[in-house]
């Protein structure tokens, strides 16, 4: 059984003006996502500003989300770290709260060899043997690339390493990986502008930034593909490209949090070193939100 099929939202972490996590707003956003057909909640990933949450905030936010979602859709908790012991600690805690799966980014800054990646992922998986793991490959942020043979080896040899979120942007690498994996790896797009190409290589869906502002649209795009309406799905993908580009015109999650605030969702500020959007890119983002057919707040 796949962890999920469709569009999972890489959800933002709303903040109060003083920078503390805004749990009331998080509950409101979770309810809105579920009401709009989101297929999974991914909490405390890159988009959720996990890198500037304390360990206590990180774990509290995961537990809050699992409790509020209450099994209505799968909750996938981001518990990766560049320290294997920290990732194990976070993963054990999230598993104990009832996370449906864990999203584990490759080690960043210190990086790792392919041998090191195998050791890192195997150690985390063995610490939470009943919880499925999704590897997260995003070399543009981490400086560390899971090679196709490494991903295939882990999927075939570690029973609870079941999936990968692919954000390399390299379709040739992804195709090679899926060829080597022999159907034993669940593939999710980590890039909103490549949802359809990745579905065509055997992907099951997307872990999406776009879903924060257009959850039903993103869900429907994936489901059109699975229902055989590839033309309609492709049209949806292409229609969304200008908005997707605007949502990545500055480093994620600066634009998506800005977009949500422009739309009246009041998700609050970013934590430093992330900062307010530049005026020109913010104005361009507002234009694309409206052109896409979404409403700006009065």
mmCIF file of C-alpha atoms in Angstrom:
data_model
loop_
_atom_site.group_PDB
_atom_site.id
_atom_site.type_symbol
_atom_site.label_atom_id
_atom_site.label_comp_id
_atom_site.label_asym_id
_atom_site.label_seq_id
_atom_site.Cartn_x
_atom_site.Cartn_y
_atom_site.Cartn_z
ATOM 1 C CA UNK A 1 0.000 0.000 0.000
ATOM 2 C CA UNK A 2 1.358 3.402 -0.976
ATOM 3 C CA UNK A 3 1.660 5.963 1.827
ATOM 4 C CA UNK A 4 -0.494 8.255 -0.295
ATOM 5 C CA UNK A 5 -1.463 8.830 -3.888
ATOM 6 C CA UNK A 6 -2.153 12.338 -5.143
ATOM 7 C CA UNK A 7 -1.062 15.719 -3.780
ATOM 8 C CA UNK A 8 0.492 16.003 -0.343
ATOM 9 C CA UNK A 9 0.976 19.548 0.928
ATOM 10 C CA UNK A 10 4.396 20.612 2.189
ATOM 11 C CA UNK A 11 2.644 22.805 4.704
ATOM 12 C CA UNK A 12 3.934 26.094 6.074
ATOM 13 C CA UNK A 13 4.390 26.660 9.800
ATOM 14 C CA UNK A 14 2.316 29.738 10.692
ATOM 15 C CA UNK A 15 3.884 32.133 13.187
ATOM 16 C CA UNK A 16 2.652 34.851 15.505
ATOM 17 C CA UNK A 17 4.191 38.296 14.990
ATOM 18 C CA UNK A 18 6.635 37.559 17.830
ATOM 19 C CA UNK A 19 7.896 34.507 15.898
ATOM 20 C CA UNK A 20 6.256 31.811 18.040
ATOM 21 C CA UNK A 21 4.418 28.970 16.300
ATOM 22 C CA UNK A 22 0.732 29.833 15.807
ATOM 23 C CA UNK A 23 -1.051 26.559 16.553
ATOM 24 C CA UNK A 24 -4.572 27.983 16.196
ATOM 25 C CA UNK A 25 -3.759 29.103 12.667
ATOM 26 C CA UNK A 26 -2.092 25.760 11.925
ATOM 27 C CA UNK A 27 -5.303 23.957 12.909
ATOM 28 C CA UNK A 28 -7.302 26.267 10.639
ATOM 29 C CA UNK A 29 -4.969 25.583 7.694
ATOM 30 C CA UNK A 30 -5.055 21.819 8.304
ATOM 31 C CA UNK A 31 -8.865 21.840 8.239
ATOM 32 C CA UNK A 32 -8.873 23.898 5.046
ATOM 33 C CA UNK A 33 -6.422 21.515 3.369
ATOM 34 C CA UNK A 34 -8.454 18.434 4.277
ATOM 35 C CA UNK A 35 -11.684 20.134 3.128
ATOM 36 C CA UNK A 36 -10.008 20.840 -0.223
ATOM 37 C CA UNK A 37 -9.034 17.209 -0.956
ATOM 38 C CA UNK A 38 -5.349 17.271 0.004
ATOM 39 C CA UNK A 39 -4.183 13.665 0.088
ATOM 40 C CA UNK A 40 -1.486 13.962 2.782
ATOM 41 C CA UNK A 41 0.004 16.513 5.170
ATOM 42 C CA UNK A 42 3.780 16.865 5.210
ATOM 43 C CA UNK A 43 4.695 18.730 8.397
ATOM 44 C CA UNK A 44 8.027 20.300 9.349
ATOM 45 C CA UNK A 45 9.686 20.015 5.972
ATOM 46 C CA UNK A 46 11.628 22.746 4.189
ATOM 47 C CA UNK A 47 8.439 24.734 3.563
ATOM 48 C CA UNK A 48 7.612 24.424 7.264
ATOM 49 C CA UNK A 49 10.863 26.197 8.211
ATOM 50 C CA UNK A 50 12.080 23.103 10.075
ATOM 51 C CA UNK A 51 15.666 24.375 10.016
ATOM 52 C CA UNK A 52 14.818 27.248 12.390
ATOM 53 C CA UNK A 53 12.432 25.413 14.720
ATOM 54 C CA UNK A 54 13.908 24.251 18.015
ATOM 55 C CA UNK A 55 13.770 20.492 18.590
ATOM 56 C CA UNK A 56 10.948 21.115 21.080
ATOM 57 C CA UNK A 57 8.913 23.223 18.636
ATOM 58 C CA UNK A 58 9.597 20.774 15.830
ATOM 59 C CA UNK A 59 8.288 17.794 17.806
ATOM 60 C CA UNK A 60 5.351 19.732 19.302
ATOM 61 C CA UNK A 61 4.289 20.859 15.819
ATOM 62 C CA UNK A 62 4.437 17.272 14.531
ATOM 63 C CA UNK A 63 2.415 15.953 17.487
ATOM 64 C CA UNK A 64 -0.152 18.747 17.202
ATOM 65 C CA UNK A 65 -0.657 17.970 13.510
ATOM 66 C CA UNK A 66 -0.995 14.212 14.016
ATOM 67 C CA UNK A 67 -3.528 14.758 16.808
ATOM 68 C CA UNK A 68 -5.608 17.303 14.868
ATOM 69 C CA UNK A 69 -5.606 15.384 11.574
ATOM 70 C CA UNK A 70 -6.586 12.259 13.523
ATOM 71 C CA UNK A 71 -6.007 9.766 10.688
ATOM 72 C CA UNK A 72 -8.267 11.559 8.182
ATOM 73 C CA UNK A 73 -5.301 11.708 5.789
ATOM 74 C CA UNK A 74 -1.727 10.463 6.252
ATOM 75 C CA UNK A 75 0.657 12.740 8.164
ATOM 76 C CA UNK A 76 4.270 12.578 7.047
ATOM 77 C CA UNK A 77 6.714 14.124 9.514
ATOM 78 C CA UNK A 78 9.973 15.715 8.456
ATOM 79 C CA UNK A 79 12.564 14.347 10.881
ATOM 80 C CA UNK A 80 15.780 14.487 8.875
ATOM 81 C CA UNK A 81 19.034 15.968 10.122
ATOM 82 C CA UNK A 82 22.676 16.117 9.091
ATOM 83 C CA UNK A 83 23.393 14.322 12.364
ATOM 84 C CA UNK A 84 22.285 10.686 12.239
ATOM 85 C CA UNK A 85 21.716 10.500 16.010
ATOM 86 C CA UNK A 86 19.488 13.590 15.930
ATOM 87 C CA UNK A 87 17.491 12.171 13.023
ATOM 88 C CA UNK A 88 17.033 8.920 14.964
ATOM 89 C CA UNK A 89 15.850 10.794 18.069
ATOM 90 C CA UNK A 90 13.360 12.911 16.097
ATOM 91 C CA UNK A 91 12.161 9.920 14.082
ATOM 92 C CA UNK A 92 11.533 7.799 17.187
ATOM 93 C CA UNK A 93 9.522 10.619 18.770
ATOM 94 C CA UNK A 94 7.435 11.241 15.627
ATOM 95 C CA UNK A 95 6.826 7.499 15.241
ATOM 96 C CA UNK A 96 5.669 7.312 18.872
ATOM 97 C CA UNK A 97 3.103 10.072 18.160
ATOM 98 C CA UNK A 98 1.644 8.009 15.318
ATOM 99 C CA UNK A 99 3.201 9.573 12.207
ATOM 100 C CA UNK A 100 2.120 7.621 9.133
ATOM 101 C CA UNK A 101 5.549 8.074 7.543
ATOM 102 C CA UNK A 102 8.754 10.070 7.935
ATOM 103 C CA UNK A 103 10.424 12.321 5.374
ATOM 104 C CA UNK A 104 14.203 12.147 5.770
ATOM 105 C CA UNK A 105 16.336 14.673 3.914
ATOM 106 C CA UNK A 106 19.908 13.789 3.004
ATOM 107 C CA UNK A 107 22.588 15.141 5.369
ATOM 108 C CA UNK A 108 23.378 18.766 4.520
ATOM 109 C CA UNK A 109 26.564 20.777 5.034
ATOM 110 C CA UNK A 110 28.668 17.813 6.174
ATOM 111 C CA UNK A 111 27.100 15.822 3.273
ATOM 112 C CA UNK A 112 27.920 12.123 2.876
ATOM 113 C CA UNK A 113 29.355 9.643 0.417
ATOM 114 C CA UNK A 114 26.987 7.093 -1.118
ATOM 115 C CA UNK A 115 28.295 4.564 1.424
ATOM 116 C CA UNK A 116 27.540 7.088 4.168
ATOM 117 C CA UNK A 117 24.029 7.668 2.830
ATOM 118 C CA UNK A 118 23.325 3.936 2.950
ATOM 119 C CA UNK A 119 24.578 3.787 6.558
ATOM 120 C CA UNK A 120 22.614 6.935 7.547
ATOM 121 C CA UNK A 121 19.275 5.848 6.083
ATOM 122 C CA UNK A 122 19.657 2.257 7.274
ATOM 123 C CA UNK A 123 20.370 3.367 10.858
ATOM 124 C CA UNK A 124 17.310 5.657 10.934
ATOM 125 C CA UNK A 125 15.060 3.018 9.366
ATOM 126 C CA UNK A 126 16.228 0.359 11.815
ATOM 127 C CA UNK A 127 15.432 2.682 14.745
ATOM 128 C CA UNK A 128 11.754 2.932 13.654
ATOM 129 C CA UNK A 129 11.167 -0.450 11.986
ATOM 130 C CA UNK A 130 7.360 -0.140 11.852
ATOM 131 C CA UNK A 131 7.283 3.340 10.274
ATOM 132 C CA UNK A 132 7.714 3.890 6.515
ATOM 133 C CA UNK A 133 10.507 6.244 5.408
ATOM 134 C CA UNK A 134 10.569 8.530 2.380
ATOM 135 C CA UNK A 135 14.037 9.681 1.372
ATOM 136 C CA UNK A 136 14.262 13.326 0.313
ATOM 137 C CA UNK A 137 16.725 14.132 -2.444
ATOM 138 C CA UNK A 138 17.235 17.888 -2.914
ATOM 139 C CA UNK A 139 20.900 18.466 -3.818
ATOM 140 C CA UNK A 140 20.366 22.168 -4.558
ATOM 141 C CA UNK A 141 19.856 22.658 -0.806
ATOM 142 C CA UNK A 142 22.010 19.919 0.677
ATOM 143 C CA UNK A 143 24.975 19.532 -1.680
ATOM 144 C CA UNK A 144 24.321 15.793 -1.475
ATOM 145 C CA UNK A 145 22.760 13.651 -4.217
ATOM 146 C CA UNK A 146 21.280 10.171 -3.711
ATOM 147 C CA UNK A 147 22.521 8.339 -6.797
ATOM 148 C CA UNK A 148 20.056 6.000 -8.577
ATOM 149 C CA UNK A 149 21.881 2.831 -7.509
ATOM 150 C CA UNK A 150 21.918 3.993 -3.875
ATOM 151 C CA UNK A 151 18.171 4.744 -3.818
ATOM 152 C CA UNK A 152 17.414 1.396 -5.466
ATOM 153 C CA UNK A 153 19.696 -0.478 -3.042
ATOM 154 C CA UNK A 154 18.010 1.070 -0.001
ATOM 155 C CA UNK A 155 14.498 0.405 -1.334
ATOM 156 C CA UNK A 156 15.349 -3.235 -2.013
ATOM 157 C CA UNK A 157 17.322 -3.958 1.166
ATOM 158 C CA UNK A 158 15.684 -1.971 3.978
ATOM 159 C CA UNK A 159 12.058 -3.017 4.428
ATOM 160 C CA UNK A 160 10.644 0.289 5.680
ATOM 161 C CA UNK A 161 12.479 2.542 3.214
ATOM 162 C CA UNK A 162 9.626 2.703 0.757
ATOM 163 C CA UNK A 163 9.747 6.002 -1.115
ATOM 164 C CA UNK A 164 11.646 9.006 -2.362
ATOM 165 C CA UNK A 165 10.752 12.659 -2.809
ATOM 166 C CA UNK A 166 12.688 13.692 -5.902
ATOM 167 C CA UNK A 167 13.693 17.332 -6.205
ATOM 168 C CA UNK A 168 16.840 17.003 -8.297
ATOM 169 C CA UNK A 169 15.032 18.282 -11.391
ATOM 170 C CA UNK A 170 16.965 15.616 -13.336
ATOM 171 C CA UNK A 171 14.429 13.444 -15.160
ATOM 172 C CA UNK A 172 17.140 11.241 -16.630
ATOM 173 C CA UNK A 173 18.448 10.423 -13.155
ATOM 174 C CA UNK A 174 14.907 9.737 -11.946
ATOM 175 C CA UNK A 175 14.215 7.433 -14.900
ATOM 176 C CA UNK A 176 17.425 5.491 -14.247
ATOM 177 C CA UNK A 177 16.553 5.168 -10.541
ATOM 178 C CA UNK A 178 13.065 3.846 -11.276
ATOM 179 C CA UNK A 179 14.492 1.399 -13.788
ATOM 180 C CA UNK A 180 16.938 0.050 -11.173
ATOM 181 C CA UNK A 181 14.301 -0.055 -8.410
ATOM 182 C CA UNK A 182 12.195 -2.743 -10.145
ATOM 183 C CA UNK A 183 8.909 -1.357 -8.806
ATOM 184 C CA UNK A 184 10.065 -1.336 -5.183
ATOM 185 C CA UNK A 185 10.247 2.456 -4.745
ATOM 186 C CA UNK A 186 7.331 4.882 -4.363
ATOM 187 C CA UNK A 187 8.180 8.071 -6.258
ATOM 188 C CA UNK A 188 6.901 11.554 -5.392
ATOM 189 C CA UNK A 189 7.723 14.765 -7.195
ATOM 190 C CA UNK A 190 9.412 17.392 -5.055
ATOM 191 C CA UNK A 191 9.052 20.029 -7.775
ATOM 192 C CA UNK A 192 5.657 21.492 -8.641
ATOM 193 C CA UNK A 193 6.753 22.228 -12.222
ATOM 194 C CA UNK A 194 7.546 18.532 -12.837
ATOM 195 C CA UNK A 195 4.477 16.780 -11.434
ATOM 196 C CA UNK A 196 3.317 15.366 -14.773
ATOM 197 C CA UNK A 197 6.737 14.226 -16.050
ATOM 198 C CA UNK A 198 7.374 12.410 -12.771
ATOM 199 C CA UNK A 199 3.929 10.769 -12.801
ATOM 200 C CA UNK A 200 4.778 9.487 -16.278
ATOM 201 C CA UNK A 201 7.877 7.751 -14.851
ATOM 202 C CA UNK A 202 5.792 5.892 -12.284
ATOM 203 C CA UNK A 203 5.285 8.632 -9.710
ATOM 204 C CA UNK A 204 2.406 8.415 -7.248
ATOM 205 C CA UNK A 205 2.005 12.139 -6.724
ATOM 206 C CA UNK A 206 3.672 15.276 -5.423
ATOM 207 C CA UNK A 207 4.795 16.767 -2.134
ATOM 208 C CA UNK A 208 3.718 20.244 -3.073
ATOM 209 C CA UNK A 209 4.325 23.895 -2.210
ATOM 210 C CA UNK A 210 1.612 24.945 -4.685
ATOM 211 C CA UNK A 211 -0.931 22.998 -2.595
ATOM 212 C CA UNK A 212 -0.625 25.624 0.156
ATOM 213 C CA UNK A 213 -2.502 28.085 -2.078
ATOM 214 C CA UNK A 214 -4.272 25.747 -4.545
ATOM 215 C CA UNK A 215 -4.880 22.400 -2.800
ATOM 216 C CA UNK A 216 -7.928 21.258 -4.780
ATOM 217 C CA UNK A 217 -6.332 22.252 -8.080
ATOM 218 C CA UNK A 218 -3.156 20.280 -7.346
ATOM 219 C CA UNK A 219 -5.101 17.225 -6.151
ATOM 220 C CA UNK A 220 -7.335 17.325 -9.230
ATOM 221 C CA UNK A 221 -4.347 17.603 -11.594
ATOM 222 C CA UNK A 222 -2.841 14.377 -10.241
ATOM 223 C CA UNK A 223 -6.180 12.573 -10.212
ATOM 224 C CA UNK A 224 -6.897 13.568 -13.816
ATOM 225 C CA UNK A 225 -3.654 11.839 -14.782
ATOM 226 C CA UNK A 226 -4.578 8.673 -12.888
ATOM 227 C CA UNK A 227 -8.090 8.727 -14.347
ATOM 228 C CA UNK A 228 -6.607 8.686 -17.851
ATOM 229 C CA UNK A 229 -7.150 12.357 -18.689
ATOM 230 C CA UNK A 230 -3.487 12.999 -19.420
ATOM 231 C CA UNK A 231 -4.333 15.891 -21.736
ATOM 232 C CA UNK A 232 -6.356 17.647 -19.041
ATOM 233 C CA UNK A 233 -3.659 16.985 -16.438
ATOM 234 C CA UNK A 234 -0.995 18.398 -18.761
ATOM 235 C CA UNK A 235 -3.110 21.484 -19.379
ATOM 236 C CA UNK A 236 -3.421 21.986 -15.619
ATOM 237 C CA UNK A 237 0.332 21.577 -15.178
ATOM 238 C CA UNK A 238 1.097 24.143 -17.883
ATOM 239 C CA UNK A 239 -1.518 26.617 -16.630
ATOM 240 C CA UNK A 240 0.095 26.544 -13.181
ATOM 241 C CA UNK A 241 3.684 27.147 -14.397
ATOM 242 C CA UNK A 242 3.648 30.986 -14.113
ATOM 243 C CA UNK A 243 2.306 30.808 -10.545
ATOM 244 C CA UNK A 244 4.741 28.030 -9.647
ATOM 245 C CA UNK A 245 7.618 30.120 -10.996
ATOM 246 C CA UNK A 246 6.440 33.072 -8.890
ATOM 247 C CA UNK A 247 6.242 30.816 -5.820
ATOM 248 C CA UNK A 248 9.928 30.010 -6.334
ATOM 249 C CA UNK A 249 11.079 33.474 -7.428
ATOM 250 C CA UNK A 250 12.849 33.758 -4.068
ATOM 251 C CA UNK A 251 13.974 30.974 -1.775
ATOM 252 C CA UNK A 252 11.138 28.731 -0.522
ATOM 253 C CA UNK A 253 9.134 29.335 1.685
ATOM 254 C CA UNK A 254 9.452 33.132 1.390
ATOM 255 C CA UNK A 255 7.079 33.449 -1.613
ATOM 256 C CA UNK A 256 4.482 30.900 -0.496
ATOM 257 C CA UNK A 257 4.125 32.428 2.962
ATOM 258 C CA UNK A 258 3.896 35.848 1.301
ATOM 259 C CA UNK A 259 1.240 34.514 -1.085
ATOM 260 C CA UNK A 260 -0.825 33.109 1.767
ATOM 261 C CA UNK A 261 -0.640 36.443 3.584
ATOM 262 C CA UNK A 262 -1.629 38.283 0.387
ATOM 263 C CA UNK A 263 -4.626 35.937 0.141
ATOM 264 C CA UNK A 264 -5.698 36.765 3.705
ATOM 265 C CA UNK A 265 -4.608 33.514 5.357
ATOM 266 C CA UNK A 266 -2.481 35.419 7.902
ATOM 267 C CA UNK A 267 0.284 32.845 8.390
ATOM 268 C CA UNK A 268 2.595 35.452 9.866
ATOM 269 C CA UNK A 269 6.282 36.221 9.428
ATOM 270 C CA UNK A 270 9.300 34.137 8.497
ATOM 271 C CA UNK A 271 12.150 33.328 10.831
ATOM 272 C CA UNK A 272 15.580 34.737 10.090
ATOM 273 C CA UNK A 273 17.689 34.244 8.059
ATOM 274 C CA UNK A 274 14.605 34.198 5.798
ATOM 275 C CA UNK A 275 13.261 37.701 5.332
ATOM 276 C CA UNK A 276 10.495 39.688 3.671
ATOM 277 C CA UNK A 277 10.148 39.408 -0.092
ATOM 278 C CA UNK A 278 11.575 42.104 -2.365
ATOM 279 C CA UNK A 279 8.929 44.592 -3.519
ATOM 280 C CA UNK A 280 9.296 43.741 -7.222
ATOM 281 C CA UNK A 281 9.032 39.953 -6.805
ATOM 282 C CA UNK A 282 6.154 40.409 -4.333
ATOM 283 C CA UNK A 283 4.240 42.549 -6.841
ATOM 284 C CA UNK A 284 4.877 39.978 -9.586
ATOM 285 C CA UNK A 285 3.674 37.201 -7.261
ATOM 286 C CA UNK A 286 0.452 39.094 -6.489
ATOM 287 C CA UNK A 287 -0.194 39.469 -10.235
ATOM 288 C CA UNK A 288 0.280 35.746 -10.851
ATOM 289 C CA UNK A 289 -2.035 34.843 -7.963
ATOM 290 C CA UNK A 290 -4.781 36.915 -9.566
ATOM 291 C CA UNK A 291 -4.069 35.683 -13.106
ATOM 292 C CA UNK A 292 -4.355 32.113 -11.837
ATOM 293 C CA UNK A 293 -7.838 32.926 -10.555
ATOM 294 C CA UNK A 294 -7.140 33.073 -6.820
ATOM 295 C CA UNK A 295 -8.361 36.021 -4.740
ATOM 296 C CA UNK A 296 -6.180 38.534 -2.951
ATOM 297 C CA UNK A 297 -7.378 39.884 0.388
ATOM 298 C CA UNK A 298 -9.078 43.267 0.303
#
